[in-house]
PDB file of C-alpha atoms in Angstrom:
ATOM      1  CA  MET B   1      30.475  17.488  53.638  1.00  0.00           C
ATOM      2  CA  GLN B   2      30.746  13.919  54.807  1.00  0.00           C
ATOM      3  CA  TYR B   3      33.979  11.894  54.678  1.00  0.00           C
ATOM      4  CA  SER B   4      34.366   8.149  54.982  1.00  0.00           C
ATOM      5  CA  ARG B   5      36.254   6.770  57.960  1.00  0.00           C
ATOM      6  CA  GLU B   6      39.117   5.729  55.695  1.00  0.00           C
ATOM      7  CA  VAL B   7      39.557   9.288  54.442  1.00  0.00           C
ATOM      8  CA  GLU B   8      39.330  10.809  57.925  1.00  0.00           C
ATOM      9  CA  GLU B   9      42.140   8.567  59.130  1.00  0.00           C
ATOM     10  CA  MET B  10      44.434   9.567  56.267  1.00  0.00           C
ATOM     11  CA  VAL B  11      47.442  11.829  56.813  1.00  0.00           C
ATOM     12  CA  CYS B  12      46.923  15.287  55.256  1.00  0.00           C
ATOM     13  CA  VAL B  13      49.348  15.906  52.377  1.00  0.00           C
ATOM     14  CA  LYS B  14      49.744  19.503  51.260  1.00  0.00           C
ATOM     15  CA  LYS B  15      48.875  20.294  47.653  1.00  0.00           C
ATOM     16  CA  GLY B  16      51.750  21.631  45.585  1.00  0.00           C
ATOM     17  CA  PRO B  17      51.284  23.225  42.122  1.00  0.00           C
ATOM     18  CA  ASN B  18      47.973  24.968  41.550  1.00  0.00           C
ATOM     19  CA  HIS B  19      48.284  26.837  38.262  1.00  0.00           C
ATOM     20  CA  GLY B  20      44.612  26.681  37.275  1.00  0.00           C
ATOM     21  CA  PRO B  21      43.048  25.660  33.959  1.00  0.00           C
ATOM     22  CA  ALA B  22      44.882  25.982  30.667  1.00  0.00           C
ATOM     23  CA  PRO B  23      43.886  29.216  28.863  1.00  0.00           C
ATOM     24  CA  ILE B  24      41.573  28.881  25.882  1.00  0.00           C
ATOM     25  CA  PRO B  25      41.253  31.335  22.955  1.00  0.00           C
ATOM     26  CA  GLU B  26      38.167  33.516  23.231  1.00  0.00           C
ATOM     27  CA  GLU B  27      37.441  36.515  21.049  1.00  0.00           C
ATOM     28  CA  GLY B  28      41.077  37.510  20.681  1.00  0.00           C
ATOM     29  CA  LYS B  29      42.009  36.795  24.311  1.00  0.00           C
ATOM     30  CA  TRP B  30      43.434  33.858  26.236  1.00  0.00           C
ATOM     31  CA  VAL B  31      41.044  33.059  29.081  1.00  0.00           C
ATOM     32  CA  GLN B  32      41.358  30.769  32.085  1.00  0.00           C
ATOM     33  CA  SER B  33      37.719  29.721  32.225  1.00  0.00           C
ATOM     34  CA  LYS B  34      36.617  28.782  35.735  1.00  0.00           C
ATOM     35  CA  GLU B  35      32.965  29.794  35.611  1.00  0.00           C
ATOM     36  CA  ILE B  36      30.243  29.931  32.976  1.00  0.00           C
ATOM     37  CA  LYS B  37      30.535  33.739  32.827  1.00  0.00           C
ATOM     38  CA  ASP B  38      34.093  33.297  31.532  1.00  0.00           C
ATOM     39  CA  ILE B  39      32.820  31.755  28.285  1.00  0.00           C
ATOM     40  CA  SER B  40      32.331  33.781  25.086  1.00  0.00           C
ATOM     41  CA  GLY B  41      32.285  32.977  21.378  1.00  0.00           C
ATOM     42  CA  LEU B  42      30.242  32.391  18.241  1.00  0.00           C
ATOM     43  CA  THR B  43      30.149  28.965  16.699  1.00  0.00           C
ATOM     44  CA  HIS B  44      28.055  26.332  14.923  1.00  0.00           C
ATOM     45  CA  GLY B  45      27.046  22.786  15.824  1.00  0.00           C
ATOM     46  CA  ILE B  46      25.289  19.971  13.995  1.00  0.00           C
ATOM     47  CA  GLY B  47      22.807  17.558  15.600  1.00  0.00           C
ATOM     48  CA  TRP B  48      20.655  14.621  14.531  1.00  0.00           C
ATOM     49  CA  CYS B  49      17.679  12.772  15.988  1.00  0.00           C
ATOM     50  CA  ALA B  50      17.709   9.124  17.105  1.00  0.00           C
ATOM     51  CA  PRO B  51      16.133   7.725  13.903  1.00  0.00           C
ATOM     52  CA  GLN B  52      18.343  10.142  11.915  1.00  0.00           C
ATOM     53  CA  GLN B  53      15.322  11.345   9.987  1.00  0.00           C
ATOM     54  CA  GLY B  54      16.368  14.980  10.280  1.00  0.00           C
ATOM     55  CA  ALA B  55      19.241  17.239  11.265  1.00  0.00           C
ATOM     56  CA  CYS B  56      19.803  20.624  12.874  1.00  0.00           C
ATOM     57  CA  LYS B  57      22.477  23.243  12.410  1.00  0.00           C
ATOM     58  CA  LEU B  58      22.597  25.482  15.479  1.00  0.00           C
ATOM     59  CA  THR B  59      24.490  28.781  15.624  1.00  0.00           C
ATOM     60  CA  LEU B  60      24.964  30.554  18.959  1.00  0.00           C
ATOM     61  CA  ASN B  61      26.620  33.836  19.843  1.00  0.00           C
ATOM     62  CA  VAL B  62      27.649  33.673  23.508  1.00  0.00           C
ATOM     63  CA  LYS B  63      28.814  36.690  25.508  1.00  0.00           C
ATOM     64  CA  ASP B  64      29.907  36.325  29.153  1.00  0.00           C
ATOM     65  CA  GLY B  65      28.364  32.875  29.368  1.00  0.00           C
ATOM     66  CA  VAL B  66      24.925  33.952  28.149  1.00  0.00           C
ATOM     67  CA  ILE B  67      23.424  33.135  24.741  1.00  0.00           C
ATOM     68  CA  ARG B  68      22.694  36.491  23.094  1.00  0.00           C
ATOM     69  CA  GLU B  69      21.849  35.260  19.582  1.00  0.00           C
ATOM     70  CA  ALA B  70      20.583  31.963  18.165  1.00  0.00           C
ATOM     71  CA  LEU B  71      20.044  30.676  14.636  1.00  0.00           C
ATOM     72  CA  VAL B  72      18.242  27.335  14.379  1.00  0.00           C
ATOM     73  CA  GLU B  73      18.156  25.626  10.974  1.00  0.00           C
ATOM     74  CA  THR B  74      16.555  22.210  10.456  1.00  0.00           C
ATOM     75  CA  ILE B  75      16.028  19.866   7.529  1.00  0.00           C
ATOM     76  CA  GLY B  76      14.375  16.540   6.822  1.00  0.00           C
ATOM     77  CA  CYS B  77      11.455  16.545   9.279  1.00  0.00           C
ATOM     78  CA  SER B  78       8.299  18.661   9.266  1.00  0.00           C
ATOM     79  CA  GLY B  79       7.822  18.513  13.043  1.00  0.00           C
ATOM     80  CA  MET B  80      11.395  19.630  13.534  1.00  0.00           C
ATOM     81  CA  THR B  81      10.581  23.021  12.012  1.00  0.00           C
ATOM     82  CA  HIS B  82       8.070  23.682  14.788  1.00  0.00           C
ATOM     83  CA  SER B  83      10.601  22.481  17.353  1.00  0.00           C
ATOM     84  CA  ALA B  84      13.053  25.009  15.922  1.00  0.00           C
ATOM     85  CA  ALA B  85      10.523  27.803  16.457  1.00  0.00           C
ATOM     86  CA  MET B  86      10.199  26.884  20.127  1.00  0.00           C
ATOM     87  CA  ALA B  87      13.956  26.393  20.609  1.00  0.00           C
ATOM     88  CA  ALA B  88      14.638  29.825  19.112  1.00  0.00           C
ATOM     89  CA  GLU B  89      12.403  31.352  21.789  1.00  0.00           C
ATOM     90  CA  ILE B  90      13.950  29.278  24.557  1.00  0.00           C
ATOM     91  CA  LEU B  91      17.682  29.778  23.901  1.00  0.00           C
ATOM     92  CA  PRO B  92      18.408  33.553  24.064  1.00  0.00           C
ATOM     93  CA  GLY B  93      19.046  34.743  27.602  1.00  0.00           C
ATOM     94  CA  LYS B  94      20.059  31.336  28.949  1.00  0.00           C
ATOM     95  CA  THR B  95      23.585  30.470  29.987  1.00  0.00           C
ATOM     96  CA  VAL B  96      25.254  27.772  27.904  1.00  0.00           C
ATOM     97  CA  LEU B  97      24.966  25.418  30.894  1.00  0.00           C
ATOM     98  CA  GLU B  98      21.240  26.099  31.237  1.00  0.00           C
ATOM     99  CA  ALA B  99      20.751  25.534  27.509  1.00  0.00           C
ATOM    100  CA  LEU B 100      22.662  22.255  27.689  1.00  0.00           C
ATOM    101  CA  ASN B 101      20.234  21.041  30.364  1.00  0.00           C
ATOM    102  CA  THR B 102      17.069  22.426  28.784  1.00  0.00           C
ATOM    103  CA  ASP B 103      14.659  20.406  26.645  1.00  0.00           C
ATOM    104  CA  LEU B 104      14.983  22.058  23.245  1.00  0.00           C
ATOM    105  CA  VAL B 105      11.947  20.080  22.025  1.00  0.00           C
ATOM    106  CA  CYS B 106      13.718  18.067  19.311  1.00  0.00           C
ATOM    107  CA  ASP B 107      16.464  15.439  19.673  1.00  0.00           C
ATOM    108  CA  ALA B 108      18.394  16.926  16.768  1.00  0.00           C
ATOM    109  CA  ILE B 109      18.433  20.391  18.368  1.00  0.00           C
ATOM    110  CA  ASN B 110      19.404  18.937  21.752  1.00  0.00           C
ATOM    111  CA  THR B 111      22.256  17.021  20.109  1.00  0.00           C
ATOM    112  CA  ALA B 112      23.404  20.139  18.264  1.00  0.00           C
ATOM    113  CA  MET B 113      23.461  22.014  21.587  1.00  0.00           C
ATOM    114  CA  ARG B 114      25.628  19.277  23.089  1.00  0.00           C
ATOM    115  CA  GLU B 115      28.108  19.320  20.222  1.00  0.00           C
ATOM    116  CA  LEU B 116      28.198  23.105  20.185  1.00  0.00           C
ATOM    117  CA  PHE B 117      28.710  23.291  23.964  1.00  0.00           C
ATOM    118  CA  LEU B 118      31.875  21.224  23.603  1.00  0.00           C
ATOM    119  CA  GLN B 119      33.267  23.630  21.017  1.00  0.00           C
ATOM    120  CA  ILE B 120      32.428  26.709  23.070  1.00  0.00           C
ATOM    121  CA  VAL B 121      33.877  25.561  26.413  1.00  0.00           C
ATOM    122  CA  TYR B 122      37.065  24.275  24.777  1.00  0.00           C
ATOM    123  CA  GLY B 123      37.633  27.517  22.871  1.00  0.00           C
ATOM    124  CA  ARG B 124      37.081  26.002  19.408  1.00  0.00           C
ATOM    125  CA  THR B 125      34.751  28.768  18.260  1.00  0.00           C
ATOM    126  CA  GLN B 126      34.580  30.535  14.911  1.00  0.00           C
ATOM    127  CA  SER B 127      35.444  33.773  16.714  1.00  0.00           C
ATOM    128  CA  ALA B 128      38.267  32.406  18.897  1.00  0.00           C
ATOM    129  CA  PHE B 129      40.846  34.751  17.396  1.00  0.00           C
ATOM    130  CA  SER B 130      38.540  37.656  16.432  1.00  0.00           C
ATOM    131  CA  GLU B 131      39.268  40.574  18.751  1.00  0.00           C
ATOM    132  CA  GLY B 132      36.099  41.414  20.657  1.00  0.00           C
ATOM    133  CA  GLY B 133      34.247  38.557  18.970  1.00  0.00           C
ATOM    134  CA  LEU B 134      31.405  39.012  16.506  1.00  0.00           C
ATOM    135  CA  VAL B 135      28.528  41.451  16.894  1.00  0.00           C
ATOM    136  CA  ILE B 136      25.052  40.264  17.784  1.00  0.00           C
ATOM    137  CA  GLY B 137      23.503  39.751  14.367  1.00  0.00           C
ATOM    138  CA  ALA B 138      26.519  38.005  12.855  1.00  0.00           C
ATOM    139  CA  GLY B 139      24.529  34.766  12.758  1.00  0.00           C
ATOM    140  CA  LEU B 140      22.334  36.168  10.008  1.00  0.00           C
ATOM    141  CA  GLU B 141      25.333  36.375   7.685  1.00  0.00           C
ATOM    142  CA  ASP B 142      25.063  32.620   7.139  1.00  0.00           C
ATOM    143  CA  LEU B 143      21.722  33.156   5.427  1.00  0.00           C
ATOM    144  CA  GLY B 144      22.631  35.707   2.758  1.00  0.00           C
ATOM    145  CA  LYS B 145      20.135  37.804   0.812  1.00  0.00           C
ATOM    146  CA  GLY B 146      16.512  37.012   1.504  1.00  0.00           C
ATOM    147  CA  LEU B 147      17.508  35.359   4.790  1.00  0.00           C
ATOM    148  CA  ARG B 148      17.128  31.762   3.586  1.00  0.00           C
ATOM    149  CA  SER B 149      19.144  28.771   4.740  1.00  0.00           C
ATOM    150  CA  GLN B 150      21.769  27.383   2.384  1.00  0.00           C
ATOM    151  CA  ILE B 151      20.121  24.196   1.166  1.00  0.00           C
ATOM    152  CA  GLY B 152      21.224  21.585  -1.304  1.00  0.00           C
ATOM    153  CA  THR B 153      18.508  19.125  -2.351  1.00  0.00           C
ATOM    154  CA  MET B 154      19.324  16.491  -4.938  1.00  0.00           C
ATOM    155  CA  TYR B 155      17.441  13.336  -5.894  1.00  0.00           C
ATOM    156  CA  ALA B 156      18.653  10.479  -8.067  1.00  0.00           C
ATOM    157  CA  THR B 157      17.744   6.969  -9.172  1.00  0.00           C
ATOM    158  CA  GLU B 158      19.784   4.394 -11.038  1.00  0.00           C
ATOM    159  CA  ALA B 159      17.030   4.116 -13.612  1.00  0.00           C
ATOM    160  CA  LYS B 160      16.454   7.811 -14.343  1.00  0.00           C
ATOM    161  CA  GLY B 161      19.563   9.644 -13.110  1.00  0.00           C
ATOM    162  CA  VAL B 162      19.953  12.833 -11.099  1.00  0.00           C
ATOM    163  CA  ARG B 163      17.583  15.734 -10.408  1.00  0.00           C
ATOM    164  CA  TYR B 164      18.845  19.023  -8.952  1.00  0.00           C
ATOM    165  CA  LEU B 165      16.045  20.534  -6.832  1.00  0.00           C
ATOM    166  CA  GLU B 166      17.646  23.251  -4.718  1.00  0.00           C
ATOM    167  CA  MET B 167      21.119  24.816  -4.814  1.00  0.00           C
ATOM    168  CA  ALA B 168      22.856  27.657  -3.006  1.00  0.00           C
ATOM    169  CA  GLU B 169      21.691  29.959  -5.812  1.00  0.00           C
ATOM    170  CA  GLY B 170      18.050  29.029  -5.233  1.00  0.00           C
ATOM    171  CA  TYR B 171      15.109  26.882  -6.278  1.00  0.00           C
ATOM    172  CA  VAL B 172      16.005  24.925  -9.421  1.00  0.00           C
ATOM    173  CA  THR B 173      13.368  25.204 -12.170  1.00  0.00           C
ATOM    174  CA  ARG B 174      15.040  23.556 -15.164  1.00  0.00           C
ATOM    175  CA  LEU B 175      18.006  21.337 -15.947  1.00  0.00           C
ATOM    176  CA  ALA B 176      19.914  21.661 -19.213  1.00  0.00           C
ATOM    177  CA  LEU B 177      21.004  18.403 -20.845  1.00  0.00           C
ATOM    178  CA  ASP B 178      23.473  17.961 -23.690  1.00  0.00           C
ATOM    179  CA  LYS B 179      23.117  15.605 -26.676  1.00  0.00           C
ATOM    180  CA  ASP B 180      24.126  12.699 -24.429  1.00  0.00           C
ATOM    181  CA  ASN B 181      21.474  13.656 -21.844  1.00  0.00           C
ATOM    182  CA  GLU B 182      24.100  14.679 -19.293  1.00  0.00           C
ATOM    183  CA  VAL B 183      23.458  17.718 -17.049  1.00  0.00           C
ATOM    184  CA  ILE B 184      25.462  20.742 -18.186  1.00  0.00           C
ATOM    185  CA  GLY B 185      23.678  23.520 -16.286  1.00  0.00           C
ATOM    186  CA  TYR B 186      20.565  24.602 -14.480  1.00  0.00           C
ATOM    187  CA  GLU B 187      18.126  27.488 -14.156  1.00  0.00           C
ATOM    188  CA  PHE B 188      17.164  28.772 -10.719  1.00  0.00           C
ATOM    189  CA  VAL B 189      14.983  31.300  -8.912  1.00  0.00           C
ATOM    190  CA  LYS B 190      16.278  33.264  -5.912  1.00  0.00           C
ATOM    191  CA  LEU B 191      13.136  32.838  -3.822  1.00  0.00           C
ATOM    192  CA  GLY B 192      14.197  34.975  -0.868  1.00  0.00           C
ATOM    193  CA  VAL B 193      15.111  37.951  -3.037  1.00  0.00           C
ATOM    194  CA  MET B 194      11.968  37.484  -5.145  1.00  0.00           C
ATOM    195  CA  MET B 195       9.722  37.595  -2.065  1.00  0.00           C
ATOM    196  CA  GLU B 196      11.470  40.744  -0.852  1.00  0.00           C
ATOM    197  CA  MET B 197      10.811  42.409  -4.207  1.00  0.00           C
ATOM    198  CA  ILE B 198       7.146  41.386  -4.193  1.00  0.00           C
ATOM    199  CA  ALA B 199       6.777  42.751  -0.661  1.00  0.00           C
ATOM    200  CA  LYS B 200       8.103  46.091  -1.948  1.00  0.00           C
ATOM    201  CA  GLY B 201       5.397  46.263  -4.616  1.00  0.00           C
ATOM    202  CA  VAL B 202       7.084  44.667  -7.642  1.00  0.00           C
ATOM    203  CA  SER B 203       4.671  42.456  -9.586  1.00  0.00           C
ATOM    204  CA  ALA B 204       5.150  38.724  -9.162  1.00  0.00           C
ATOM    205  CA  ASP B 205       5.863  38.217 -12.886  1.00  0.00           C
ATOM    206  CA  GLU B 206       8.506  40.952 -12.957  1.00  0.00           C
ATOM    207  CA  ALA B 207      10.086  39.769  -9.703  1.00  0.00           C
ATOM    208  CA  LEU B 208      10.242  36.208 -11.027  1.00  0.00           C
ATOM    209  CA  LYS B 209      11.943  37.388 -14.208  1.00  0.00           C
ATOM    210  CA  LYS B 210      14.503  39.522 -12.336  1.00  0.00           C
ATOM    211  CA  CYS B 211      15.309  36.728  -9.873  1.00  0.00           C
ATOM    212  CA  THR B 212      15.751  33.975 -12.461  1.00  0.00           C
ATOM    213  CA  GLY B 213      19.294  33.067 -13.414  1.00  0.00           C
ATOM    214  CA  SER B 214      21.311  30.133 -14.690  1.00  0.00           C
ATOM    215  CA  TYR B 215      24.549  28.328 -13.954  1.00  0.00           C
ATOM    216  CA  GLY B 216      26.968  26.338 -16.053  1.00  0.00           C
ATOM    217  CA  ARG B 217      26.404  25.905 -19.805  1.00  0.00           C
ATOM    218  CA  PHE B 218      22.653  26.190 -19.414  1.00  0.00           C
ATOM    219  CA  ASN B 219      22.173  28.108 -22.674  1.00  0.00           C
ATOM    220  CA  GLU B 220      23.963  25.363 -24.607  1.00  0.00           C
ATOM    221  CA  GLY B 221      21.430  22.747 -23.550  1.00  0.00           C
ATOM    222  CA  VAL B 222      19.881  20.524 -26.197  1.00  0.00           C
ATOM    223  CA  THR B 223      17.065  19.419 -23.895  1.00  0.00           C
ATOM    224  CA  PHE B 224      15.559  21.225 -20.919  1.00  0.00           C
ATOM    225  CA  ILE B 225      13.605  19.388 -18.227  1.00  0.00           C
ATOM    226  CA  ASN B 226      11.623  20.324 -15.131  1.00  0.00           C
ATOM    227  CA  PRO B 227      13.378  18.238 -12.423  1.00  0.00           C
ATOM    228  CA  ARG B 228      10.147  17.910 -10.446  1.00  0.00           C
ATOM    229  CA  LYS B 229       7.952  16.742 -13.306  1.00  0.00           C
ATOM    230  CA  GLN B 230      10.088  15.078 -15.953  1.00  0.00           C
TER     231      GLN B 230
END
């Protein structure tokens, strides 16, 4: 290590207190994190690309500094979905520091990794106070039955009003309007569950019927419209 002349000529002053880093909450413990291997936790982060055309929600489950589980969800950009496929292969097995300095293909995913890194190393994880943390596989719980991302897609114009296209319950097929043409409910199809049923041998027509439901005062509708066509 090289020192400047000014430093070499300085008088040596002994260091006093040296109590180390402040402990952070990690999986039910208080940890003085000094190295990457000291970091554990499950948490989520949101990222966006430079033109803000799309966004990514990244979920990582980190144990002893290494990413053991990754869930990559993207929206708004077709190319981003392919980036997510590559990032999902890249992330598991890397330390959080490696992942932070790895090209995750898409700006939105890289940004999500940055935001998530900050949460993890500061102990602001979802599992900070969960003893032992969360099992590998906990990330899938965000997806629910049929393992589909929770998506809300709505479209509206001043001239024609609102159209519900996708809700937490599923793919919206019809909107119910009252006598004043205001939305009072909607019909939906649980696509993930329907595809699981079809894969098990249930006919498509029967699966569609069993996976169709409604919300709100749908049955009281005066007019019913297809939000994608009408």
